[in-house]
Tab-separated table of C-alpha atoms in Angstrom:
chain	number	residue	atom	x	y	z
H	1	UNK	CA	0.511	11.897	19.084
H	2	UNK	CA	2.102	8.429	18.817
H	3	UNK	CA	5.305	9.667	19.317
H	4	UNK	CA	4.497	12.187	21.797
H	5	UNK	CA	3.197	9.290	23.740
H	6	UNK	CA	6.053	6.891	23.094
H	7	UNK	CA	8.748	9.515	24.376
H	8	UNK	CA	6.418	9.212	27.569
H	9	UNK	CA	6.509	5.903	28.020
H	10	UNK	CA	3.209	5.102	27.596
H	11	UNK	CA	2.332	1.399	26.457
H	12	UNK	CA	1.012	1.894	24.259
H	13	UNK	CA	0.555	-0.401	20.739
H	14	UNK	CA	1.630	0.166	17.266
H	15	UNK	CA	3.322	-1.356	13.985
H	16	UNK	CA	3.240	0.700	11.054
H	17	UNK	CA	3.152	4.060	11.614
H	18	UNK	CA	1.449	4.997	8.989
H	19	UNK	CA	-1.944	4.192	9.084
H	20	UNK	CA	-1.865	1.362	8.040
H	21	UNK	CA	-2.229	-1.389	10.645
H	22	UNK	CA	-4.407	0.451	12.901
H	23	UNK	CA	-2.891	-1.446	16.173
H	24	UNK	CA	-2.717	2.264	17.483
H	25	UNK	CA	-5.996	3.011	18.290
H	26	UNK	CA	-6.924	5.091	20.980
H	27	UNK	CA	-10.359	6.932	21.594
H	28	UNK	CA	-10.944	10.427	22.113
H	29	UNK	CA	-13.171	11.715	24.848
H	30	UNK	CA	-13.745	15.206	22.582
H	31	UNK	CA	-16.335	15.836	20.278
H	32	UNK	CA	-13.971	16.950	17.886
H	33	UNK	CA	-10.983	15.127	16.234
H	34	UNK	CA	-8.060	16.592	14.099
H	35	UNK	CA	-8.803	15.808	10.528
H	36	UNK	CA	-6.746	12.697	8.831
H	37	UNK	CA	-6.573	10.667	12.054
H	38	UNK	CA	-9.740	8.831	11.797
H	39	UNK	CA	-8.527	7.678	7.992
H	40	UNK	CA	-9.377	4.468	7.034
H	41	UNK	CA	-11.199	3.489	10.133
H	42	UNK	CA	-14.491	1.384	10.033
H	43	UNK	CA	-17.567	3.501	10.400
H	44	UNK	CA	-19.253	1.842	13.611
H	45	UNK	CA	-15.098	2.846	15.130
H	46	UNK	CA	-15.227	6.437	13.757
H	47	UNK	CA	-18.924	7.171	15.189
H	48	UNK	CA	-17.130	5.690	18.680
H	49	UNK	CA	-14.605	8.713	18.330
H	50	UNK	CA	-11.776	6.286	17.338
H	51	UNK	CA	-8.571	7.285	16.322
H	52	UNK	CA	-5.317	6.733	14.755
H	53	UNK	CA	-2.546	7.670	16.937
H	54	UNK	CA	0.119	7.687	14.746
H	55	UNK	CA	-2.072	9.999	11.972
H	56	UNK	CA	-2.939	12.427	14.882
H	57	UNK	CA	-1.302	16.109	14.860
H	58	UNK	CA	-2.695	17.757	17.760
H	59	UNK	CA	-4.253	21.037	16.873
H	60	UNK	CA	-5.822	21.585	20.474
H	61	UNK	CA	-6.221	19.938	23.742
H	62	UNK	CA	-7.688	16.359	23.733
H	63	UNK	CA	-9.123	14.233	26.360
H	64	UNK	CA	-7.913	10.566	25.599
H	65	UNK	CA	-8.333	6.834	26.756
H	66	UNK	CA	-7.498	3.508	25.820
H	67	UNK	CA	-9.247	1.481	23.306
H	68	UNK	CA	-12.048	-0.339	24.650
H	69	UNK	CA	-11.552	-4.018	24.092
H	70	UNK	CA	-14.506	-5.047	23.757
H	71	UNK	CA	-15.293	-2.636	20.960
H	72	UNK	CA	-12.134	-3.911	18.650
H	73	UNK	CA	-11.323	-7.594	19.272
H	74	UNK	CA	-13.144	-10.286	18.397
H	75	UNK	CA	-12.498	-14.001	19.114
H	76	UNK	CA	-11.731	-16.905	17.131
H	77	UNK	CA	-10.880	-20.576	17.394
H	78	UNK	CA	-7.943	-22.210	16.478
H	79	UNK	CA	-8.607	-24.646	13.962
H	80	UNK	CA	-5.251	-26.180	12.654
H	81	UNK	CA	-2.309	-25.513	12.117
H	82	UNK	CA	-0.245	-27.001	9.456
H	83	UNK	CA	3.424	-25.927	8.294
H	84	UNK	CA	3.544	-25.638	4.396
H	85	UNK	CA	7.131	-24.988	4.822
H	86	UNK	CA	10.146	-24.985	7.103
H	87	UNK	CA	9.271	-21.374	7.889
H	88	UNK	CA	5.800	-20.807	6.868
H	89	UNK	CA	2.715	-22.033	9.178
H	90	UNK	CA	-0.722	-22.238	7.975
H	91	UNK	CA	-2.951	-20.909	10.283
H	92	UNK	CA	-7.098	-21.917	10.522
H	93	UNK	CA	-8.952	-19.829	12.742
H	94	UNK	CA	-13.046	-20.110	12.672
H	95	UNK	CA	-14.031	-16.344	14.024
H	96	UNK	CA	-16.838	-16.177	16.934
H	97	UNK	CA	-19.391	-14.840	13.186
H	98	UNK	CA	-19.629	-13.475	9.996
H	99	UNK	CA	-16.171	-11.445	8.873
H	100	UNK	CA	-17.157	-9.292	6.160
H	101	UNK	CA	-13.442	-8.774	4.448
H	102	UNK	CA	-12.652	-8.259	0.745
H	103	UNK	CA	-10.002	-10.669	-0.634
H	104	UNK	CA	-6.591	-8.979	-0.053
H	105	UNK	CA	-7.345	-7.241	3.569
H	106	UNK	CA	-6.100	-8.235	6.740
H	107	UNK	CA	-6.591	-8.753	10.830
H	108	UNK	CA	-4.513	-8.204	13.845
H	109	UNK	CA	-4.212	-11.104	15.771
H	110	UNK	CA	-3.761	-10.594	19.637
H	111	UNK	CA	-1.237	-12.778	21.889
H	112	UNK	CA	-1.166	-10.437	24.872
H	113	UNK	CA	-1.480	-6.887	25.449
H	114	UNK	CA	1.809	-6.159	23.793
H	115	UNK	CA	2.246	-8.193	21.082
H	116	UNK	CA	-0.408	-7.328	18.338
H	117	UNK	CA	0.862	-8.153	14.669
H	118	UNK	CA	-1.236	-8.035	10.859
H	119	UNK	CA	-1.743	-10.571	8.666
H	120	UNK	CA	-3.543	-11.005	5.445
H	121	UNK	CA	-6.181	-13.256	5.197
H	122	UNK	CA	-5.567	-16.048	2.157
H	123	UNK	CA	-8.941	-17.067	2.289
H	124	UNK	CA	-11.607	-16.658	-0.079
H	125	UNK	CA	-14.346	-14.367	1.646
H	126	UNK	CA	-17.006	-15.708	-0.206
H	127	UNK	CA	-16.391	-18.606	2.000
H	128	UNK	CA	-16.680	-16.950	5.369
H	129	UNK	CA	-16.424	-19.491	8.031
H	130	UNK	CA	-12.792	-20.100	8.315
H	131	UNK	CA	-10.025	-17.357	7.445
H	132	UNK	CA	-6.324	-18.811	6.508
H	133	UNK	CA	-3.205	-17.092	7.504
H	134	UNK	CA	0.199	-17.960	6.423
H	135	UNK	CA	2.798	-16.880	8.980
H	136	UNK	CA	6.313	-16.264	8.401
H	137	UNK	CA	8.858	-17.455	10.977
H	138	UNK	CA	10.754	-14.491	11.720
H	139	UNK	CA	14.075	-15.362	13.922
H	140	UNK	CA	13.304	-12.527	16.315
H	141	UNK	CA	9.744	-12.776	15.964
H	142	UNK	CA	7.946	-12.499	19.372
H	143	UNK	CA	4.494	-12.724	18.009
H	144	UNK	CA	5.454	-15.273	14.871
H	145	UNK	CA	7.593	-17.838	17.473
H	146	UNK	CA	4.879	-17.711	19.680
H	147	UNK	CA	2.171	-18.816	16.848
H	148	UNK	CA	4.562	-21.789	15.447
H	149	UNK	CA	5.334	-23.192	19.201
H	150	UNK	CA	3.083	-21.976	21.680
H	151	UNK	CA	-0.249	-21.678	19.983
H	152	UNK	CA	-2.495	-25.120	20.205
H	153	UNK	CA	-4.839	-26.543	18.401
H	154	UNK	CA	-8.592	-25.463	20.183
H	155	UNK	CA	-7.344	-22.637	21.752
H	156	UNK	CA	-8.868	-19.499	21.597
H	157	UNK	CA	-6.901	-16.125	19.697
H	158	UNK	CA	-8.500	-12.627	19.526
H	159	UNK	CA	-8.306	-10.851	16.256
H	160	UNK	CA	-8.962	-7.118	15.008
H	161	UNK	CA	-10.084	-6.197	11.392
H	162	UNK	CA	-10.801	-6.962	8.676
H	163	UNK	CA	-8.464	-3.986	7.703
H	164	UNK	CA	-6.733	-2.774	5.214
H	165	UNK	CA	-7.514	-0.900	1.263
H	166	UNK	CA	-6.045	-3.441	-1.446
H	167	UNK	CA	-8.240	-5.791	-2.440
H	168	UNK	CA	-10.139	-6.993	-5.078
H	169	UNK	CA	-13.215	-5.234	-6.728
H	170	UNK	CA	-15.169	-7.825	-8.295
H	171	UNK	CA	-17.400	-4.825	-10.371
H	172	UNK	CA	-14.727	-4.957	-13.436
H	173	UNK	CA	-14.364	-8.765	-14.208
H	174	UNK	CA	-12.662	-8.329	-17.289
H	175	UNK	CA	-9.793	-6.501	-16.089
H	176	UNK	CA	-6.533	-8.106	-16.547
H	177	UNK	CA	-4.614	-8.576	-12.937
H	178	UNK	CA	-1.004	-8.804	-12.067
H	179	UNK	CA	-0.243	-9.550	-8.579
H	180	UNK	CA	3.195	-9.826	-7.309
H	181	UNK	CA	4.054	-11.186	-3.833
H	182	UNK	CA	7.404	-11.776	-1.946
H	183	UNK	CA	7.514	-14.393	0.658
H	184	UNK	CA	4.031	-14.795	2.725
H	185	UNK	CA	2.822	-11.541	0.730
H	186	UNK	CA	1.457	-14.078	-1.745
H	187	UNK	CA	-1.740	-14.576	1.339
H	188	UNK	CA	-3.068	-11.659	0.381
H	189	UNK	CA	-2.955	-12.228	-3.314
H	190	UNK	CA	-4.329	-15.970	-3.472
H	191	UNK	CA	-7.522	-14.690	-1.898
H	192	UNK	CA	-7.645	-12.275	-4.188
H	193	UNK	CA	-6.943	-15.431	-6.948
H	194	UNK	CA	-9.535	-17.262	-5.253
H	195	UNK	CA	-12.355	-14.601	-5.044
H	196	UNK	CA	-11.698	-12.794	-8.512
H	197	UNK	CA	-12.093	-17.270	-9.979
H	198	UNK	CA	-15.107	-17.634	-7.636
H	199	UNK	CA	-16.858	-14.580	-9.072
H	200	UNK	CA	-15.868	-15.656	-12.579
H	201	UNK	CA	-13.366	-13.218	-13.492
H	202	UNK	CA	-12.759	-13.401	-17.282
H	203	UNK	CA	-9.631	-11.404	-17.594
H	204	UNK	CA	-6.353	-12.543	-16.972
H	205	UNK	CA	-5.218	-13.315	-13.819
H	206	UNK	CA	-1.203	-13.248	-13.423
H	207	UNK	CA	0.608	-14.135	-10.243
H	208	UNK	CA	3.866	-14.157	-9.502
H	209	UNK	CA	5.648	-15.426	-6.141
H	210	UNK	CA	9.345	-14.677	-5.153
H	211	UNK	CA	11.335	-16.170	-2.722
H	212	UNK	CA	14.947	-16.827	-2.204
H	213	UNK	CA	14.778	-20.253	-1.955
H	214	UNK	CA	12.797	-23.086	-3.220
H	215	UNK	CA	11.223	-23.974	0.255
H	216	UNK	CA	9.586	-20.507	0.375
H	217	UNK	CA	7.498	-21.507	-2.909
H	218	UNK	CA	5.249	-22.973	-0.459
H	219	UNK	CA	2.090	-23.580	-2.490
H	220	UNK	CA	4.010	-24.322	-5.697
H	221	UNK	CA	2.212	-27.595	-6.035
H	222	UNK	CA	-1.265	-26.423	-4.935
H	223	UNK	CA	-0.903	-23.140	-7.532
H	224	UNK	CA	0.829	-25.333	-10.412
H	225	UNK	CA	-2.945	-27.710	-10.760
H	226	UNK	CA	-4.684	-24.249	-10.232
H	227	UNK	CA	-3.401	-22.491	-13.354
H	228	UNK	CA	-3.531	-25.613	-14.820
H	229	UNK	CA	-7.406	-26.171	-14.069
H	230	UNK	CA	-8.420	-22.439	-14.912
H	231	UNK	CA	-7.891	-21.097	-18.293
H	232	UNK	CA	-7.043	-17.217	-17.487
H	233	UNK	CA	-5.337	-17.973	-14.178
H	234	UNK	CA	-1.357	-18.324	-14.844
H	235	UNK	CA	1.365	-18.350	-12.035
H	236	UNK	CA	4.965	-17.941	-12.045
H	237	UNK	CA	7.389	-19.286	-9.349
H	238	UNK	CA	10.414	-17.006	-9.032
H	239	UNK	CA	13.307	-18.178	-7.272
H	240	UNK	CA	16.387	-15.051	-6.716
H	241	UNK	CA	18.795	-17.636	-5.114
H	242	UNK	CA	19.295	-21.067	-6.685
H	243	UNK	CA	16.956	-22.930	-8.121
H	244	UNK	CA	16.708	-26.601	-7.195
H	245	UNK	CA	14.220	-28.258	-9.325
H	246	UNK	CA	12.750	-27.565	-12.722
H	247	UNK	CA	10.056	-25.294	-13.202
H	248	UNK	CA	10.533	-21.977	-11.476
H	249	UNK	CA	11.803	-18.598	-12.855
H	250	UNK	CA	15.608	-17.397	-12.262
H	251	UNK	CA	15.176	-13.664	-10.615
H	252	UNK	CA	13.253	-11.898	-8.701
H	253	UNK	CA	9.804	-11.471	-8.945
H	254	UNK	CA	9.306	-8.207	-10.299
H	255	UNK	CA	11.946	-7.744	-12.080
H	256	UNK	CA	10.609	-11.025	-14.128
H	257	UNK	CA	7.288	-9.842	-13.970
H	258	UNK	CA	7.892	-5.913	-15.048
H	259	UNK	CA	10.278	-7.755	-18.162
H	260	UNK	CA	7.363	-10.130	-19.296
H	261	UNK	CA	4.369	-7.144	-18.966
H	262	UNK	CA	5.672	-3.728	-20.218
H	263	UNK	CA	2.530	-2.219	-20.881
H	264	UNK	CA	0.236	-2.398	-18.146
H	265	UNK	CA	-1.865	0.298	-19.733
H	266	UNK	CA	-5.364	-0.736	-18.083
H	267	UNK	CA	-4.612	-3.487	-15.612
H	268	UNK	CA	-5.307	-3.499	-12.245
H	269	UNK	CA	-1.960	-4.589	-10.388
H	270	UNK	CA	-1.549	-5.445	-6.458
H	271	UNK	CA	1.930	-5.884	-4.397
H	272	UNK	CA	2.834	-7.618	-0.974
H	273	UNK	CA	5.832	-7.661	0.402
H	274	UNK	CA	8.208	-6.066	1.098
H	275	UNK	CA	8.371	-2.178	1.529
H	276	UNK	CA	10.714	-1.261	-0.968
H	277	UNK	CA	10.170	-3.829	-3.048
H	278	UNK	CA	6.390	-2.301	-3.109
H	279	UNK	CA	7.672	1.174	-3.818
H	280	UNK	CA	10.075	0.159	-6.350
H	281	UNK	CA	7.307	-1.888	-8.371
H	282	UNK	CA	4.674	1.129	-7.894
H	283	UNK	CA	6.773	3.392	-9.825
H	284	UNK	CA	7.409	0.756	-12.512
H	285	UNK	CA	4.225	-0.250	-12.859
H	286	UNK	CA	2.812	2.980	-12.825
H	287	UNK	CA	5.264	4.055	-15.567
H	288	UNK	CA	4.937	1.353	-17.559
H	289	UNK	CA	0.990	2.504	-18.162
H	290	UNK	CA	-1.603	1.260	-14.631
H	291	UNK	CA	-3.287	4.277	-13.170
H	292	UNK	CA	-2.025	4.999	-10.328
H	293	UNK	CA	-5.231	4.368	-8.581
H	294	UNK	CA	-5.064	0.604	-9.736
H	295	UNK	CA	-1.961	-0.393	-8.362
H	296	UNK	CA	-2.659	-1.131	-4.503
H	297	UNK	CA	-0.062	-1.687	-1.480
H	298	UNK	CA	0.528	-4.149	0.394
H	299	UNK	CA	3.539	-2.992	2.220
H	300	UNK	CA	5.052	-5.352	5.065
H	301	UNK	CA	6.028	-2.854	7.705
H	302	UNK	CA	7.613	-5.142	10.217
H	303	UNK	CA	7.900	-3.295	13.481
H	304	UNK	CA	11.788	-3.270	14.719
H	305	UNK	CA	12.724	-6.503	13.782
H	306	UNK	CA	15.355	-5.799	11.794
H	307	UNK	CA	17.513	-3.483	14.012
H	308	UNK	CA	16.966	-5.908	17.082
H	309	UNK	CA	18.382	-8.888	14.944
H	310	UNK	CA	21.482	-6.737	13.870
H	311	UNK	CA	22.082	-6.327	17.173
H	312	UNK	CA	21.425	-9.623	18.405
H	313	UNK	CA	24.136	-10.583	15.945
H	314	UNK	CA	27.023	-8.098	16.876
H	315	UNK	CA	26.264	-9.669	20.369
H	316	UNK	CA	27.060	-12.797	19.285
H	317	UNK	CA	30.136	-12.086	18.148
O	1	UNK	CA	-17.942	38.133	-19.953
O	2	UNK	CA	-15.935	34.489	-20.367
O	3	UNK	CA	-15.755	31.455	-18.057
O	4	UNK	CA	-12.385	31.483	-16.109
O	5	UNK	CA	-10.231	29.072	-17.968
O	6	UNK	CA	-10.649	26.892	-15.381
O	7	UNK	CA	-14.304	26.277	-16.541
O	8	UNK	CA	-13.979	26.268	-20.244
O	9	UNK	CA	-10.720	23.507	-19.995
O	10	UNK	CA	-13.039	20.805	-17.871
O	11	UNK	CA	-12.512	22.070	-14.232
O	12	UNK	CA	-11.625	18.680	-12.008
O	13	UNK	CA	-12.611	16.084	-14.255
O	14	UNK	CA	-9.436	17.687	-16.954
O	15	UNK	CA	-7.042	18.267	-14.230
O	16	UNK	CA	-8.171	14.241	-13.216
O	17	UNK	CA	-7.038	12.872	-17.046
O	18	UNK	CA	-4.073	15.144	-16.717
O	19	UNK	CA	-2.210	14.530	-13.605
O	20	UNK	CA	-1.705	11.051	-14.609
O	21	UNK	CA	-0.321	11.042	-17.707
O	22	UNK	CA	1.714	14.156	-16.723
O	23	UNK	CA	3.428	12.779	-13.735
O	24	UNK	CA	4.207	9.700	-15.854
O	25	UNK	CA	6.162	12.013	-18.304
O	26	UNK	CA	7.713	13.992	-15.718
O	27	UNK	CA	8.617	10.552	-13.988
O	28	UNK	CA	10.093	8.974	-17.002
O	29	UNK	CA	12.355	12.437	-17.941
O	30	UNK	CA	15.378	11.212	-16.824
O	31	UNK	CA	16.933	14.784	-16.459
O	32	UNK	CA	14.644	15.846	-14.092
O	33	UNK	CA	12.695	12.356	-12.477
O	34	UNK	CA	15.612	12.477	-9.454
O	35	UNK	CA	13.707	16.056	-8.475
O	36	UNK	CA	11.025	13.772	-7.693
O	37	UNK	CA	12.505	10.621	-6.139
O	38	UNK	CA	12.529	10.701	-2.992
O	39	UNK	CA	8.629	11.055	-2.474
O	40	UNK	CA	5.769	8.867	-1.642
O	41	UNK	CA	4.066	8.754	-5.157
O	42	UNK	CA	0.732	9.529	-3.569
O	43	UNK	CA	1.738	12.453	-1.854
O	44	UNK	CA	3.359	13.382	-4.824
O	45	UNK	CA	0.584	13.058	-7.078
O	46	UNK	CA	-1.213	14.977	-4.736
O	47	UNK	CA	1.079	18.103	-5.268
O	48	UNK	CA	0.918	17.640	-9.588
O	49	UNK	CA	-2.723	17.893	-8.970
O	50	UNK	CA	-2.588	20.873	-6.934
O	51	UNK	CA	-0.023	22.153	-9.532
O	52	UNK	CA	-2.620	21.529	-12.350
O	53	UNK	CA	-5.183	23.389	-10.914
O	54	UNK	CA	-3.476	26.487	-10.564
O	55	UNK	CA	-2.228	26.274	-14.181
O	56	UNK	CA	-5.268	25.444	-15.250
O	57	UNK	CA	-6.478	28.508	-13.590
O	58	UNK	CA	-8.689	26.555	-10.734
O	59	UNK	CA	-8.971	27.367	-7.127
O	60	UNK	CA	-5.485	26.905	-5.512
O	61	UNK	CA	-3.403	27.999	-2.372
O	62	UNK	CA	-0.228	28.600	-4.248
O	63	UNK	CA	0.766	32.061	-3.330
O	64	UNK	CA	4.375	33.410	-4.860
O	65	UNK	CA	6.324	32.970	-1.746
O	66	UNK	CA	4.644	29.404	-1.479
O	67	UNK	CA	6.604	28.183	-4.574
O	68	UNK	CA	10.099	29.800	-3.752
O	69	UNK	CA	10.284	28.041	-0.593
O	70	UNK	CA	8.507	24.646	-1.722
O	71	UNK	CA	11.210	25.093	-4.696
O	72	UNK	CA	14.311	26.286	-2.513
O	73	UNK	CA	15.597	22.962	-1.621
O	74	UNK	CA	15.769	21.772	-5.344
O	75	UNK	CA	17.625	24.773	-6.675
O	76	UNK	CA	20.234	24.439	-4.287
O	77	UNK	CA	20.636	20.716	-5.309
O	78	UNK	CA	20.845	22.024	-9.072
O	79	UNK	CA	17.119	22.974	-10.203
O	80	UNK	CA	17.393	25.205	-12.994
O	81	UNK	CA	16.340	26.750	-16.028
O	82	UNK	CA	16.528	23.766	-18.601
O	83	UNK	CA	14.600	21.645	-16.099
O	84	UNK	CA	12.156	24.354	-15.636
O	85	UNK	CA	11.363	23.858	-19.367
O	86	UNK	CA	11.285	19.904	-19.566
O	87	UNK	CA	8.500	20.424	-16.976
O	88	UNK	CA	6.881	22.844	-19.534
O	89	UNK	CA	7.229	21.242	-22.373
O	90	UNK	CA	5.779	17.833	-20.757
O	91	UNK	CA	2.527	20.115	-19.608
O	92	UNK	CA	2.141	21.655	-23.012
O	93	UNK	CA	2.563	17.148	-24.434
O	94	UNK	CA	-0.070	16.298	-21.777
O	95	UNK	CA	-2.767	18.814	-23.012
O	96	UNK	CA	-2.057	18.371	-26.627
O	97	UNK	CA	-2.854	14.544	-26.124
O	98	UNK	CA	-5.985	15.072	-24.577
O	99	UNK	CA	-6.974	17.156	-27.245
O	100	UNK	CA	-7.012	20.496	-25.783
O	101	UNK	CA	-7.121	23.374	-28.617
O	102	UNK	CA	-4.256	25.715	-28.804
O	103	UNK	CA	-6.064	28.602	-27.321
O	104	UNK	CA	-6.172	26.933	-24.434
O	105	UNK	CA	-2.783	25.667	-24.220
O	106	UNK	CA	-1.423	28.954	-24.707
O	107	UNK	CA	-3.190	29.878	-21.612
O	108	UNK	CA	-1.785	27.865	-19.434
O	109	UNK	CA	1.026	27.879	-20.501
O	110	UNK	CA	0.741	31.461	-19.942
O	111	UNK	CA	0.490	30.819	-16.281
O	112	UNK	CA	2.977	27.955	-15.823
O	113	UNK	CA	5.667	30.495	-17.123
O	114	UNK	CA	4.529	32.940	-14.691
O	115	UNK	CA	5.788	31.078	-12.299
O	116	UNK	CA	9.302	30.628	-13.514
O	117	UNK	CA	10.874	33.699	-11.053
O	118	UNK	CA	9.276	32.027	-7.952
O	119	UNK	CA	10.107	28.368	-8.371
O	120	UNK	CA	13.494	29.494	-9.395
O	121	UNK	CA	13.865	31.568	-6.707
O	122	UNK	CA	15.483	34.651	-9.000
């Protein structure tokens, strides 16, 4: 149905296409919806007739309107904002109430009617009153541009969500964890950290965080007194360009990760970043012993960004 | 009169323990893992599952001319006998490390080779 209404011009939002993000909702005026499109949707949004566009396969004529705003978005304050990096921006937003997430899921934040994007929540939900976001800079980033510059402090941003199926279970504390983020995929991951230490976790925790360069280890410092405060928490810095300082990994992340744990027979392993990265892993993890069950997604499906900065470039020129 | 195989190897719960450790094998069979590449693994876990069930003599879909066509693409990009018996012979590992006897293996296996005109489209 998404693309059916894209090839229409309809505005219409999306990101993924898959599923996943749920910016694509639409409501359906029939009693009746195709199986598969209300997948993954929040109960009180599936008893409104809500809807996945993109997971929609028409099987017979459908009456259909826009998402009801008020039913979706929610509002929140902005905090602060504090840049942990050259290119990463730390986001505080106190929500309008409770947000019941799980550590690892994430919102949509709204800057207009056009420019909705997801981002994982870094916060630890036990602690519900503010939720942290880490935003990348993206060069062609309408949404991420417009959070570093335009954004103030005190105003007011609405968000979507929670959202989103990998995150922590705290019902199996002794599991051992691997988590393995790429750039601002580690979000996702250190509320995961955060929640699985709050609830006393007693099996390993293991992170490791890739970037290219050192200025994208952006919570080295914060994560370095972590693992050294809590006994079962360890984290690894992975650097695939060159490394700068002492201390972090040569390679990617994991590659180094995969190397150190061969047999994941048993653990419970998460991955951000990005898509084939996440795909790559999945397999390797999965062969290397998890249940394929345990190893959740966290896929960064970035919504054109790529093809319009190609083209930006060859412009240039 | 016997249970259906189905019943006496464990129904959903064995077809559960298998399809993991069975798409790991077929996954990590370098002669045949690139049949299997280009899939999301979920999906594609989906489909060992379904495959399972109908060798395990469960309630399936699979109808002859379902196989030859799900199979066609493959054997024109080289699917052929020698992989059709890696896939075999990683089934027949699978049960034998859960334990299942011999009678029952030979079962199945009975039906997984009755499927060897249709998913190589002789």
């Amino acid at each position: 149905m998404l693309e059916c209404l894209l090839r229409h011009n309809e505005k219409i939002n999306y990101s993924c296409k898959i599923g996943t993000c749920q910016t694509c909702l639409l409501k359906s005026e029939n009693s009746e919806i195709p199986p598969g499109a209300q997948t993954g949707l929040p109960k009180n949004l599936v008893k409104q007739k809500y809807f996945l566009s993109c997971l929609l396969y028409p099987e017979f004529d459908l009456t259909i309107s826009n998402a009801n705003e008020k039913d979706l978005f929610r509002k929140a304050k902005t905090i602060s904002k504090q840049n942990l990096s050259d290119s990463v921006l730390q986001l505080i937003l106190e929500p309008d109430g409770f947000v019941d997430f799980f550590a690892g899921q994430f919102i949509n934040l709204k800057a207009d009617e056009q420019m909705i994007r997801s981002y994982s929540m870094a916060s630890n939900p036990a602690k519900y009153e503010l939720i942290e976001l880490h935003i990348k800079r993206m060069p062609n980033g309408k949404m991420s541009n417009w959070l570093f510059d335009e954004l103030q402090v005190g105003d007011e941003i609405e968000f979507q969500g929670p959202n989103g199926n990998s995150f922590y279970n705290k019902d199996n504390l002794v599991q051992p964890m691997l988590l393995i983020g790429t750039g601002t995929g580690l979000a996702p991951l250190l509320s995961i950290t955060r929640s699985a230490i709050g609830h006393g976790h007693r099996g390993e925790i293991v992170l490791y965080h890739g970037t290219r360069h050192s200025s994208g280890l952006y919570l080295n410092n914060e994560l370095l007194e972590l693992s050294s405060k809590v006994n079962n928490f360890s984290y690894n810095a992975c650097l695939s360009g060159d490394i700068e300082f002492n201390g972090p990994l040569n390679g990617r992340a994991n590659e180094l990760a995969l190397q150190k744990h061969k047999d994941l027979t048993g653990w419970q392993v998460f991955l951000c970043g990005e898509p084939q990265m996440v795909k790559e892993t999945q397999k390797r993890a999965y062969l290397a012993g998890a249940n394929l069950d345990e190893i959740h997604l966290d896929p960064f499906n970035l919504r054109d960004l790529r093809k319009r900065s190609r083209k930006k470039k060859l412009n240039d020129r | 009169m016997p249970a259906i195989l189905y019943e006496r190897i464990g129904g959903e719960v064995a077809v559960n323990s298998a399809v993991d450790i069975f798409y790991r094998k077929v996954l990590s069979d370098d002669s045949i893992s690139h049949f299997f590449d280009s899939t999301d693994m979920g999906e594609q876990r989906a489909k060992q599952k379904s495959f399972l069930t109908m060798a395990f003599g469960g309630p399936n879909n699979y109808t002859g001319s379902d196989l030859r066509s799900a199979h066609k693409a493959l054997v024109e990009n080289g699917l052929g006998e020698a992989h059709f018996n890696s896939v075999a012979k990683h089934l027949q590992d699978t049960l034998s490390e859960l334990k299942v006897t011999d009678d029952l293996i030979t079962e199945v296996m009975a039906i997984a080779a009755s499927t060897h005109d249709d998913v190589l489209n002789l």
